[in-house]
Amino acid sequence: MENFKEISLNDANQLINENNSVFKDDLISELKGFYEVAGKIVLYSGETNLENLTVGNDIVLVNGDLNVANIIEDCHQVDSSMFIVLGNVNCKSLITLSSMYITGDLNVANVILGDSLCDYVLNVGGNIVTKTILDYGHCIIAEKKITVTDVFSFNSIEDENGAIEENMESDELVDEITELDDDEKMKDLSKTIDYIKSGGEIFKVA
């Protein structure tokens, strides 16, 4: 049996207040707005271990550390979604198209892909460690340090030391995640998501 249950907005606010992260006030404000649309909050309590995690219409709140063997993906079949972890997150790949708050560290073995037309933020209260970041139009912020090998960035990636500069151009992205446009390589969101879900791990042309 899965270890989740539906909770009220007041219960969620109480957990956020108890966690007392740097995001507390922003979290409570944004949660209220999403709750008015979604009307449902699903809570995972304690250390949570899952194969995959897909966030859709329901707000997902994890009160504790989260370990996902494969992929965390939000915004499933909805225009926007909200995902909150009051703890650390470990996963293979993370696909975010909407609002995410992680109060601890985020460790992603393969890739972080973000695209929300620059509307939403991946907020991390600790460190981010990953191999590749593909920012197609998103905001990725770590309150501490970001450690990453390859970065493709259209919008904004920042840690405690300021902006993280990209070191990949569009023509360096592998063919599997790009489409040709006027003889130039351009990134493609749906192709990139399919590539990640099929186990793709190489994003930069050797």
Short mmCIF file of C-alpha atoms in Angstrom, two decimals:
data_model
loop_
_atom_site.label_atom_id
_atom_site.label_comp_id
_atom_site.label_asym_id
_atom_site.label_seq_id
_atom_site.Cartn_x
_atom_site.Cartn_y
_atom_site.Cartn_z
CA MET A 1 0.00 0.00 0.00
CA GLU A 2 1.31 3.44 -0.94
CA ASN A 3 2.17 5.72 1.99
CA PHE A 4 0.20 8.78 0.89
CA LYS A 5 -3.04 10.41 1.97
CA GLU A 6 -5.05 13.53 1.22
CA ILE A 7 -4.60 16.43 3.66
CA SER A 8 -6.11 19.88 4.10
CA LEU A 9 -4.51 23.19 3.20
CA ASN A 10 -4.19 23.98 6.92
CA ASP A 11 -2.34 20.71 7.54
CA ALA A 12 0.03 21.44 4.66
CA ASN A 13 0.69 24.96 5.95
CA GLN A 14 1.46 23.57 9.40
CA LEU A 15 4.06 21.15 7.97
CA ILE A 16 5.64 23.97 5.95
CA ASN A 17 5.81 26.20 9.02
CA GLU A 18 7.41 23.40 11.05
CA ASN A 19 10.01 22.86 8.33
CA ASN A 20 10.83 26.58 8.54
CA SER A 21 12.80 26.72 5.29
CA VAL A 22 13.97 29.89 3.56
CA PHE A 23 11.01 29.43 1.19
CA LYS A 24 8.36 29.27 3.92
CA ASP A 25 6.47 32.48 3.13
CA ASP A 26 6.66 32.05 -0.66
CA LEU A 27 5.62 28.42 -0.32
CA ILE A 28 2.53 29.18 1.73
CA SER A 29 1.49 31.98 -0.63
CA GLU A 30 1.98 29.92 -3.80
CA LEU A 31 0.38 26.82 -2.26
CA LYS A 32 -2.79 28.81 -1.55
CA GLY A 33 -3.04 29.87 -5.20
CA PHE A 34 -2.50 26.35 -6.54
CA TYR A 35 -4.93 24.88 -3.98
CA GLU A 36 -7.70 27.20 -5.15
CA VAL A 37 -7.39 25.52 -8.56
CA ALA A 38 -6.41 21.95 -7.66
CA GLY A 39 -8.44 21.55 -4.48
CA LYS A 40 -6.43 18.51 -3.38
CA ILE A 41 -3.10 17.98 -1.61
CA VAL A 42 -1.54 14.52 -1.48
CA LEU A 43 0.97 13.91 1.34
CA TYR A 44 3.79 11.37 1.49
CA SER A 45 5.07 11.09 5.08
CA GLY A 46 8.62 10.24 6.09
CA GLU A 47 11.39 8.94 3.85
CA THR A 48 9.69 7.95 0.59
CA ASN A 49 11.07 5.51 -1.99
CA LEU A 50 9.39 5.29 -5.41
CA GLU A 51 10.21 3.89 -8.85
CA ASN A 52 8.86 6.99 -10.64
CA LEU A 53 6.84 10.03 -9.55
CA THR A 54 4.46 11.91 -11.82
CA VAL A 55 2.79 15.09 -10.56
CA GLY A 56 -0.47 16.11 -12.25
CA ASN A 57 -3.49 18.09 -11.06
CA ASP A 58 -3.05 17.17 -7.38
CA ILE A 59 -0.51 19.10 -5.33
CA VAL A 60 2.11 16.63 -4.09
CA LEU A 61 3.81 17.27 -0.74
CA VAL A 62 6.55 15.02 0.64
CA ASN A 63 7.32 15.56 4.32
CA GLY A 64 10.78 13.96 4.43
CA ASP A 65 13.44 12.77 2.03
CA LEU A 66 12.41 11.46 -1.40
CA ASN A 67 14.29 8.80 -3.37
CA VAL A 68 13.06 8.06 -6.89
CA ALA A 69 14.82 5.31 -8.84
CA ASN A 70 14.04 6.78 -12.25
CA ILE A 71 12.16 9.97 -13.19
CA ILE A 72 10.34 12.76 -11.40
CA GLU A 73 8.02 14.60 -13.80
CA ASP A 74 5.50 17.36 -13.13
CA CYS A 75 2.73 19.09 -15.11
CA HIS A 76 1.27 15.76 -16.28
CA GLN A 77 -1.85 16.45 -18.43
CA VAL A 78 -2.28 19.90 -16.82
CA ASP A 79 -1.14 23.44 -17.61
CA SER A 80 0.58 23.85 -14.24
CA SER A 81 1.29 21.84 -11.10
CA MET A 82 2.93 22.16 -7.70
CA PHE A 83 5.42 19.78 -6.07
CA ILE A 84 6.92 20.30 -2.61
CA VAL A 85 9.55 18.26 -0.78
CA LEU A 86 10.39 19.17 2.81
CA GLY A 87 13.72 17.34 2.68
CA ASN A 88 16.29 16.03 0.21
CA VAL A 89 15.60 14.54 -3.23
CA ASN A 90 17.54 11.86 -5.09
CA CYS A 91 16.51 10.70 -8.56
CA LYS A 92 17.88 9.65 -11.95
CA SER A 93 16.27 12.44 -14.01
CA LEU A 94 13.99 15.39 -13.25
CA ILE A 95 11.60 16.98 -15.76
CA THR A 96 9.94 20.17 -14.53
CA LEU A 97 7.53 22.37 -16.46
CA SER A 98 5.97 24.09 -13.46
CA SER A 99 6.54 24.93 -9.77
CA MET A 100 8.83 22.84 -7.56
CA TYR A 101 10.15 23.52 -4.05
CA ILE A 102 12.79 21.28 -2.46
CA THR A 103 13.93 22.54 0.93
CA GLY A 104 17.03 20.32 1.14
CA ASP A 105 19.52 19.09 -1.46
CA LEU A 106 18.68 17.90 -4.98
CA ASN A 107 20.84 15.11 -6.40
CA VAL A 108 20.01 14.09 -9.98
CA ALA A 109 22.23 11.42 -11.52
CA ASN A 110 21.43 12.17 -15.17
CA VAL A 111 19.67 15.40 -16.19
CA ILE A 112 17.44 18.26 -15.03
CA LEU A 113 15.16 19.52 -17.81
CA GLY A 114 13.20 22.72 -17.21
CA ASP A 115 10.75 24.55 -19.48
CA SER A 116 7.81 26.70 -18.39
CA LEU A 117 8.05 29.57 -20.88
CA CYS A 118 9.98 31.29 -18.05
CA ASP A 119 6.87 31.31 -15.81
CA TYR A 120 7.90 28.96 -12.98
CA VAL A 121 10.83 28.14 -10.73
CA LEU A 122 12.66 25.09 -9.44
CA ASN A 123 13.58 26.31 -5.94
CA VAL A 124 16.17 24.28 -4.00
CA GLY A 125 17.07 25.24 -0.45
CA GLY A 126 20.36 23.34 -0.44
CA ASN A 127 22.75 22.17 -3.15
CA ILE A 128 22.03 20.88 -6.63
CA VAL A 129 24.31 18.15 -7.98
CA THR A 130 23.72 16.76 -11.48
CA LYS A 131 25.47 15.87 -14.72
CA THR A 132 23.44 17.97 -17.17
CA ILE A 133 21.02 20.90 -16.94
CA LEU A 134 18.85 21.69 -19.96
CA ASP A 135 17.05 24.99 -19.34
CA TYR A 136 14.66 25.55 -22.24
CA GLY A 137 12.96 28.52 -20.55
CA HIS A 138 12.73 27.99 -16.82
CA CYS A 139 14.25 29.38 -13.63
CA ILE A 140 16.46 27.10 -11.54
CA ILE A 141 17.68 28.45 -8.20
CA ALA A 142 19.78 26.80 -5.48
CA GLU A 143 20.26 28.65 -2.21
CA LYS A 144 23.65 26.92 -1.85
CA LYS A 145 25.86 25.49 -4.61
CA ILE A 146 25.11 24.03 -8.04
CA THR A 147 27.57 21.37 -9.23
CA VAL A 148 27.00 20.46 -12.88
CA THR A 149 29.12 19.32 -15.83
CA ASP A 150 27.12 20.44 -18.90
CA VAL A 151 24.70 23.38 -19.05
CA PHE A 152 22.39 24.52 -21.85
CA SER A 153 20.51 27.60 -20.67
CA PHE A 154 17.87 29.78 -22.27
CA ASN A 155 16.77 31.64 -19.17
CA SER A 156 18.21 31.62 -15.63
CA ILE A 157 20.23 29.23 -13.45
CA GLU A 158 21.59 30.63 -10.19
CA ASP A 159 23.23 29.53 -6.97
CA GLU A 160 24.76 31.32 -3.97
CA ASN A 161 27.60 32.59 -6.18
CA GLY A 162 25.34 34.04 -8.87
CA ALA A 163 24.47 32.98 -12.40
CA ILE A 164 25.62 29.63 -13.78
CA GLU A 165 26.88 30.16 -17.32
CA GLU A 166 26.02 27.73 -20.07
CA ASN A 167 28.79 25.73 -21.71
CA MET A 168 26.70 24.10 -24.45
CA GLU A 169 25.40 25.80 -27.58
CA SER A 170 22.35 24.55 -29.49
CA ASP A 171 24.53 23.07 -32.23
CA GLU A 172 26.26 20.90 -29.60
CA LEU A 173 23.05 19.16 -28.54
CA VAL A 174 22.71 15.58 -29.77
CA ASP A 175 20.43 14.90 -32.76
CA GLU A 176 18.02 12.86 -30.60
CA ILE A 177 16.77 16.01 -28.81
CA THR A 178 16.94 18.55 -31.63
CA GLU A 179 15.17 19.40 -34.86
CA LEU A 180 16.65 21.13 -37.87
CA ASP A 181 15.44 24.66 -38.48
CA ASP A 182 16.96 26.60 -41.38
CA ASP A 183 19.94 24.27 -41.25
CA GLU A 184 20.53 25.01 -37.57
CA LYS A 185 20.05 22.66 -34.68
CA MET A 186 17.24 23.73 -32.35
CA LYS A 187 16.17 22.06 -29.11
CA ASP A 188 12.79 20.33 -29.01
CA LEU A 189 10.94 19.77 -25.71
CA SER A 190 8.85 16.74 -26.62
CA LYS A 191 11.79 14.98 -28.26
CA THR A 192 13.96 15.69 -25.23
CA ILE A 193 11.34 14.32 -22.83
CA ASP A 194 10.93 11.17 -24.94
CA TYR A 195 14.71 10.76 -25.06
CA ILE A 196 15.04 11.06 -21.28
CA LYS A 197 12.16 8.64 -20.66
CA SER A 198 13.71 6.11 -23.01
CA GLY A 199 16.90 6.17 -20.95
CA GLY A 200 18.97 8.69 -22.92
CA GLU A 201 21.91 10.02 -20.94
CA ILE A 202 24.15 11.75 -23.54
CA PHE A 203 23.06 15.30 -24.41
CA LYS A 204 26.25 16.86 -25.74
CA VAL A 205 27.86 15.89 -29.04
CA ALA A 206 31.21 14.26 -28.30
#
